[in-house]
Amino acid sequence: REEAAASEPAEGSEPPREPPPVSPRTLALAMVLDDEEDAALEGAPAPPSENPHGLLAQVLSLGAGTVRLSWLFEWAAAPSELREQAWVQRCYFIVQRGEADGEEAQHGPFGQPVATLALPTGRRYTFEVRAALLDKRDEGGSAKPAALWQSPPSSPASADLRAPIRSGGAPAGHVAAKGDAATQVLRF
């Protein structure tokens, strides 16, 4: 009798509602999270990412063209026979590309997963990062240590160092004024 009373709604209360339908996207995300939780519970750590990830480009100064890049990398993805050697330098290289012309430049090596670059303004850039292991035994003999290993590149990140556009279509800091014969652009 107690079981029957527990399953019946109390007097004056509403019957239980059906849960809302679940979208396919939400269901897929839940399945992925369940798989990750299962792997964690089984004690199987997720394999380290082979390339730098989470690359973030922050424009610190549009006028000066200063951009800070930061990223993540798990050194366990590098070959263990190299990364544990005392004569191996762990570092990162940044590849910078101008989006309009595809011009490429390389920056580095950087010892930490953060770098600040001063770039020419008026352009949009994309960046990729590679982790590398360098042979530092021969630093005195050559200008550049030999790369023993490099990761695949990170996913790209962009930084736009062009002048911001006002809602009227003119770059900020510029005012278009109509004269008698032609349109003039005034700078202030």
PDB file of C-alpha atoms in Angstrom:
ATOM      1  CA  ARG A   1       0.000   0.000   0.000  1.00  0.00           C
ATOM      2  CA  GLU A   2       2.894   2.421   0.719  1.00  0.00           C
ATOM      3  CA  GLU A   3       4.281   1.877  -2.798  1.00  0.00           C
ATOM      4  CA  ALA A   4       0.960   2.784  -4.386  1.00  0.00           C
ATOM      5  CA  ALA A   5       0.687   5.920  -2.258  1.00  0.00           C
ATOM      6  CA  ALA A   6       4.235   7.013  -3.194  1.00  0.00           C
ATOM      7  CA  SER A   7       3.542   6.759  -6.937  1.00  0.00           C
ATOM      8  CA  GLU A   8       0.279   8.733  -6.802  1.00  0.00           C
ATOM      9  CA  PRO A   9       0.563  12.551  -6.877  1.00  0.00           C
ATOM     10  CA  ALA A  10      -0.286  14.288  -3.628  1.00  0.00           C
ATOM     11  CA  GLU A  11      -3.610  16.051  -3.456  1.00  0.00           C
ATOM     12  CA  GLY A  12      -3.415  19.539  -4.974  1.00  0.00           C
ATOM     13  CA  SER A  13      -0.100  18.910  -6.779  1.00  0.00           C
ATOM     14  CA  GLU A  14       0.321  18.844 -10.549  1.00  0.00           C
ATOM     15  CA  PRO A  15       1.114  15.614 -12.374  1.00  0.00           C
ATOM     16  CA  PRO A  16       4.761  15.289 -13.493  1.00  0.00           C
ATOM     17  CA  ARG A  17       5.541  17.007 -16.800  1.00  0.00           C
ATOM     18  CA  GLU A  18       7.219  15.429 -19.785  1.00  0.00           C
ATOM     19  CA  PRO A  19      10.810  16.626 -20.207  1.00  0.00           C
ATOM     20  CA  PRO A  20      11.332  18.989 -23.175  1.00  0.00           C
ATOM     21  CA  PRO A  21      12.558  17.353 -26.403  1.00  0.00           C
ATOM     22  CA  VAL A  22      16.332  17.159 -26.777  1.00  0.00           C
ATOM     23  CA  SER A  23      17.898  18.592 -29.933  1.00  0.00           C
ATOM     24  CA  PRO A  24      20.223  16.331 -31.958  1.00  0.00           C
ATOM     25  CA  ARG A  25      23.097  18.745 -31.283  1.00  0.00           C
ATOM     26  CA  THR A  26      22.585  18.560 -27.505  1.00  0.00           C
ATOM     27  CA  LEU A  27      22.331  14.775 -27.707  1.00  0.00           C
ATOM     28  CA  ALA A  28      25.592  14.543 -29.694  1.00  0.00           C
ATOM     29  CA  LEU A  29      27.382  16.799 -27.175  1.00  0.00           C
ATOM     30  CA  ALA A  30      26.123  14.663 -24.295  1.00  0.00           C
ATOM     31  CA  MET A  31      27.406  11.532 -26.031  1.00  0.00           C
ATOM     32  CA  VAL A  32      30.862  13.090 -26.495  1.00  0.00           C
ATOM     33  CA  LEU A  33      30.974  14.176 -22.859  1.00  0.00           C
ATOM     34  CA  ASP A  34      29.870  10.694 -21.754  1.00  0.00           C
ATOM     35  CA  ASP A  35      32.704   9.149 -23.801  1.00  0.00           C
ATOM     36  CA  GLU A  36      35.231  11.537 -22.219  1.00  0.00           C
ATOM     37  CA  GLU A  37      33.894  10.775 -18.740  1.00  0.00           C
ATOM     38  CA  ASP A  38      34.056   7.032 -19.441  1.00  0.00           C
ATOM     39  CA  ALA A  39      37.694   7.360 -20.536  1.00  0.00           C
ATOM     40  CA  ALA A  40      38.518   9.357 -17.395  1.00  0.00           C
ATOM     41  CA  LEU A  41      36.787   6.837 -15.163  1.00  0.00           C
ATOM     42  CA  GLU A  42      38.630   3.958 -16.847  1.00  0.00           C
ATOM     43  CA  GLY A  43      41.921   5.689 -16.053  1.00  0.00           C
ATOM     44  CA  ALA A  44      42.808   6.132 -19.714  1.00  0.00           C
ATOM     45  CA  PRO A  45      44.092   9.675 -20.108  1.00  0.00           C
ATOM     46  CA  ALA A  46      43.262  11.400 -23.339  1.00  0.00           C
ATOM     47  CA  PRO A  47      46.254  11.376 -25.671  1.00  0.00           C
ATOM     48  CA  PRO A  48      48.141  14.691 -25.777  1.00  0.00           C
ATOM     49  CA  SER A  49      47.425  16.955 -28.711  1.00  0.00           C
ATOM     50  CA  GLU A  50      50.188  16.651 -31.303  1.00  0.00           C
ATOM     51  CA  ASN A  51      50.038  20.328 -32.199  1.00  0.00           C
ATOM     52  CA  PRO A  52      49.787  23.555 -30.227  1.00  0.00           C
ATOM     53  CA  HIS A  53      46.146  24.415 -29.573  1.00  0.00           C
ATOM     54  CA  GLY A  54      44.028  27.220 -28.150  1.00  0.00           C
ATOM     55  CA  LEU A  55      45.986  29.856 -30.099  1.00  0.00           C
ATOM     56  CA  LEU A  56      44.702  33.318 -29.175  1.00  0.00           C
ATOM     57  CA  ALA A  57      45.698  36.592 -30.863  1.00  0.00           C
ATOM     58  CA  GLN A  58      45.067  39.788 -28.858  1.00  0.00           C
ATOM     59  CA  VAL A  59      45.571  43.226 -30.405  1.00  0.00           C
ATOM     60  CA  LEU A  60      47.161  45.213 -27.571  1.00  0.00           C
ATOM     61  CA  SER A  61      47.660  48.423 -29.564  1.00  0.00           C
ATOM     62  CA  LEU A  62      46.093  49.060 -32.952  1.00  0.00           C
ATOM     63  CA  GLY A  63      48.161  52.219 -33.462  1.00  0.00           C
ATOM     64  CA  ALA A  64      51.479  50.579 -32.570  1.00  0.00           C
ATOM     65  CA  GLY A  65      50.631  47.230 -34.206  1.00  0.00           C
ATOM     66  CA  THR A  66      51.256  45.265 -31.003  1.00  0.00           C
ATOM     67  CA  VAL A  67      49.795  41.739 -30.929  1.00  0.00           C
ATOM     68  CA  ARG A  68      50.108  39.203 -28.112  1.00  0.00           C
ATOM     69  CA  LEU A  69      49.806  35.519 -28.984  1.00  0.00           C
ATOM     70  CA  SER A  70      49.256  32.779 -26.426  1.00  0.00           C
ATOM     71  CA  TRP A  71      48.660  29.038 -26.831  1.00  0.00           C
ATOM     72  CA  LEU A  72      48.776  25.643 -25.139  1.00  0.00           C
ATOM     73  CA  PHE A  73      50.979  22.643 -25.869  1.00  0.00           C
ATOM     74  CA  GLU A  74      51.550  19.347 -24.115  1.00  0.00           C
ATOM     75  CA  TRP A  75      55.215  18.351 -24.407  1.00  0.00           C
ATOM     76  CA  ALA A  76      54.241  14.718 -23.846  1.00  0.00           C
ATOM     77  CA  ALA A  77      53.332  14.725 -27.568  1.00  0.00           C
ATOM     78  CA  ALA A  78      57.003  15.240 -28.511  1.00  0.00           C
ATOM     79  CA  PRO A  79      59.222  12.157 -28.956  1.00  0.00           C
ATOM     80  CA  SER A  80      60.273  11.037 -25.465  1.00  0.00           C
ATOM     81  CA  GLU A  81      63.751   9.955 -26.591  1.00  0.00           C
ATOM     82  CA  LEU A  82      64.467  13.599 -27.521  1.00  0.00           C
ATOM     83  CA  ARG A  83      62.465  15.715 -25.087  1.00  0.00           C
ATOM     84  CA  GLU A  84      64.203  14.229 -22.024  1.00  0.00           C
ATOM     85  CA  GLN A  85      67.746  15.012 -23.220  1.00  0.00           C
ATOM     86  CA  ALA A  86      69.592  17.803 -21.395  1.00  0.00           C
ATOM     87  CA  TRP A  87      70.964  19.174 -24.694  1.00  0.00           C
ATOM     88  CA  VAL A  88      67.494  19.631 -26.226  1.00  0.00           C
ATOM     89  CA  GLN A  89      65.796  23.033 -26.134  1.00  0.00           C
ATOM     90  CA  ARG A  90      61.985  23.129 -26.061  1.00  0.00           C
ATOM     91  CA  CYS A  91      60.669  26.139 -27.951  1.00  0.00           C
ATOM     92  CA  TYR A  92      58.017  27.522 -30.265  1.00  0.00           C
ATOM     93  CA  PHE A  93      58.036  29.216 -33.667  1.00  0.00           C
ATOM     94  CA  ILE A  94      55.309  31.508 -34.996  1.00  0.00           C
ATOM     95  CA  VAL A  95      54.484  31.725 -38.694  1.00  0.00           C
ATOM     96  CA  GLN A  96      52.861  35.042 -39.639  1.00  0.00           C
ATOM     97  CA  ARG A  97      51.061  35.574 -42.949  1.00  0.00           C
ATOM     98  CA  GLY A  98      49.608  38.749 -44.417  1.00  0.00           C
ATOM     99  CA  GLU A  99      46.096  37.866 -45.560  1.00  0.00           C
ATOM    100  CA  ALA A 100      46.087  40.204 -48.571  1.00  0.00           C
ATOM    101  CA  ASP A 101      49.417  39.210 -50.106  1.00  0.00           C
ATOM    102  CA  GLY A 102      50.264  35.899 -48.401  1.00  0.00           C
ATOM    103  CA  GLU A 103      53.667  37.282 -47.378  1.00  0.00           C
ATOM    104  CA  GLU A 104      55.120  34.972 -44.736  1.00  0.00           C
ATOM    105  CA  ALA A 105      57.505  35.643 -41.841  1.00  0.00           C
ATOM    106  CA  GLN A 106      58.753  33.378 -39.056  1.00  0.00           C
ATOM    107  CA  HIS A 107      59.326  34.542 -35.475  1.00  0.00           C
ATOM    108  CA  GLY A 108      61.145  32.684 -32.736  1.00  0.00           C
ATOM    109  CA  PRO A 109      62.339  30.688 -31.005  1.00  0.00           C
ATOM    110  CA  PHE A 110      60.195  31.476 -27.969  1.00  0.00           C
ATOM    111  CA  GLY A 111      60.734  29.610 -24.704  1.00  0.00           C
ATOM    112  CA  GLN A 112      57.236  30.205 -23.304  1.00  0.00           C
ATOM    113  CA  PRO A 113      53.773  29.743 -24.859  1.00  0.00           C
ATOM    114  CA  VAL A 114      53.267  33.492 -25.160  1.00  0.00           C
ATOM    115  CA  ALA A 115      54.820  36.096 -27.461  1.00  0.00           C
ATOM    116  CA  THR A 116      54.323  39.784 -28.206  1.00  0.00           C
ATOM    117  CA  LEU A 117      54.956  40.994 -31.753  1.00  0.00           C
ATOM    118  CA  ALA A 118      55.193  44.520 -33.182  1.00  0.00           C
ATOM    119  CA  LEU A 119      53.780  44.456 -36.718  1.00  0.00           C
ATOM    120  CA  PRO A 120      53.099  47.006 -39.447  1.00  0.00           C
ATOM    121  CA  THR A 121      49.569  48.401 -39.152  1.00  0.00           C
ATOM    122  CA  GLY A 122      46.962  48.608 -41.892  1.00  0.00           C
ATOM    123  CA  ARG A 123      46.922  44.850 -42.581  1.00  0.00           C
ATOM    124  CA  ARG A 124      45.208  41.691 -41.401  1.00  0.00           C
ATOM    125  CA  TYR A 125      47.419  38.775 -40.316  1.00  0.00           C
ATOM    126  CA  THR A 126      47.003  35.096 -39.576  1.00  0.00           C
ATOM    127  CA  PHE A 127      49.300  33.168 -37.251  1.00  0.00           C
ATOM    128  CA  GLU A 128      50.170  29.529 -36.652  1.00  0.00           C
ATOM    129  CA  VAL A 129      52.439  28.090 -33.962  1.00  0.00           C
ATOM    130  CA  ARG A 130      54.711  25.033 -34.073  1.00  0.00           C
ATOM    131  CA  ALA A 131      56.446  23.450 -31.115  1.00  0.00           C
ATOM    132  CA  ALA A 132      60.031  22.382 -31.767  1.00  0.00           C
ATOM    133  CA  LEU A 133      62.916  20.557 -30.153  1.00  0.00           C
ATOM    134  CA  LEU A 134      66.289  22.100 -31.011  1.00  0.00           C
ATOM    135  CA  ASP A 135      69.792  20.697 -30.609  1.00  0.00           C
ATOM    136  CA  LYS A 136      71.548  23.282 -28.419  1.00  0.00           C
ATOM    137  CA  ARG A 137      74.904  21.404 -28.288  1.00  0.00           C
ATOM    138  CA  ASP A 138      76.168  23.287 -31.344  1.00  0.00           C
ATOM    139  CA  GLU A 139      75.052  26.823 -30.431  1.00  0.00           C
ATOM    140  CA  GLY A 140      78.538  28.324 -30.748  1.00  0.00           C
ATOM    141  CA  GLY A 141      79.266  26.823 -34.168  1.00  0.00           C
ATOM    142  CA  SER A 142      76.143  27.787 -36.088  1.00  0.00           C
ATOM    143  CA  ALA A 143      73.879  30.788 -36.110  1.00  0.00           C
ATOM    144  CA  LYS A 144      70.758  28.662 -35.750  1.00  0.00           C
ATOM    145  CA  PRO A 145      70.418  25.384 -33.796  1.00  0.00           C
ATOM    146  CA  ALA A 146      69.183  22.404 -35.807  1.00  0.00           C
ATOM    147  CA  ALA A 147      65.534  21.440 -35.415  1.00  0.00           C
ATOM    148  CA  LEU A 148      65.368  17.812 -34.291  1.00  0.00           C
ATOM    149  CA  TRP A 149      61.564  17.691 -34.286  1.00  0.00           C
ATOM    150  CA  GLN A 150      58.636  19.996 -35.087  1.00  0.00           C
ATOM    151  CA  SER A 151      54.966  19.592 -34.307  1.00  0.00           C
ATOM    152  CA  PRO A 152      52.246  20.036 -36.875  1.00  0.00           C
ATOM    153  CA  PRO A 153      51.032  23.653 -36.948  1.00  0.00           C
ATOM    154  CA  SER A 154      48.276  24.934 -34.697  1.00  0.00           C
ATOM    155  CA  SER A 155      44.956  26.038 -36.076  1.00  0.00           C
ATOM    156  CA  PRO A 156      45.321  29.619 -37.313  1.00  0.00           C
ATOM    157  CA  ALA A 157      44.338  32.737 -35.387  1.00  0.00           C
ATOM    158  CA  SER A 158      43.855  36.187 -36.916  1.00  0.00           C
ATOM    159  CA  ALA A 159      44.617  39.763 -35.904  1.00  0.00           C
ATOM    160  CA  ASP A 160      43.204  42.731 -37.807  1.00  0.00           C
ATOM    161  CA  LEU A 161      45.447  45.801 -37.648  1.00  0.00           C
ATOM    162  CA  ARG A 162      43.464  47.790 -40.196  1.00  0.00           C
ATOM    163  CA  ALA A 163      41.733  50.994 -39.103  1.00  0.00           C
ATOM    164  CA  PRO A 164      38.287  50.251 -37.706  1.00  0.00           C
ATOM    165  CA  ILE A 165      35.403  51.134 -40.015  1.00  0.00           C
ATOM    166  CA  ARG A 166      32.670  53.480 -38.828  1.00  0.00           C
ATOM    167  CA  SER A 167      29.072  52.587 -39.499  1.00  0.00           C
ATOM    168  CA  GLY A 168      29.065  54.998 -42.473  1.00  0.00           C
ATOM    169  CA  GLY A 169      31.820  53.021 -44.206  1.00  0.00           C
ATOM    170  CA  ALA A 170      34.723  55.429 -43.558  1.00  0.00           C
ATOM    171  CA  PRO A 171      37.709  54.403 -41.463  1.00  0.00           C
ATOM    172  CA  ALA A 172      37.667  55.756 -37.910  1.00  0.00           C
ATOM    173  CA  GLY A 173      39.692  58.940 -37.612  1.00  0.00           C
ATOM    174  CA  HIS A 174      38.631  60.022 -41.108  1.00  0.00           C
ATOM    175  CA  VAL A 175      35.706  62.209 -42.065  1.00  0.00           C
ATOM    176  CA  ALA A 176      34.383  62.342 -45.609  1.00  0.00           C
ATOM    177  CA  ALA A 177      33.098  65.804 -46.511  1.00  0.00           C
ATOM    178  CA  LYS A 178      31.491  66.767 -49.799  1.00  0.00           C
ATOM    179  CA  GLY A 179      33.070  69.781 -51.417  1.00  0.00           C
ATOM    180  CA  ASP A 180      31.850  71.625 -54.533  1.00  0.00           C
ATOM    181  CA  ALA A 181      33.935  69.622 -57.008  1.00  0.00           C
ATOM    182  CA  ALA A 182      35.111  66.463 -55.253  1.00  0.00           C
ATOM    183  CA  THR A 183      34.942  64.484 -52.049  1.00  0.00           C
ATOM    184  CA  GLN A 184      37.681  65.355 -49.595  1.00  0.00           C
ATOM    185  CA  VAL A 185      39.034  63.143 -46.830  1.00  0.00           C
ATOM    186  CA  LEU A 186      40.008  64.981 -43.664  1.00  0.00           C
ATOM    187  CA  ARG A 187      42.316  63.404 -41.054  1.00  0.00           C
ATOM    188  CA  PHE A 188      42.182  64.304 -37.386  1.00  0.00           C
TER     189      PHE A 188
END
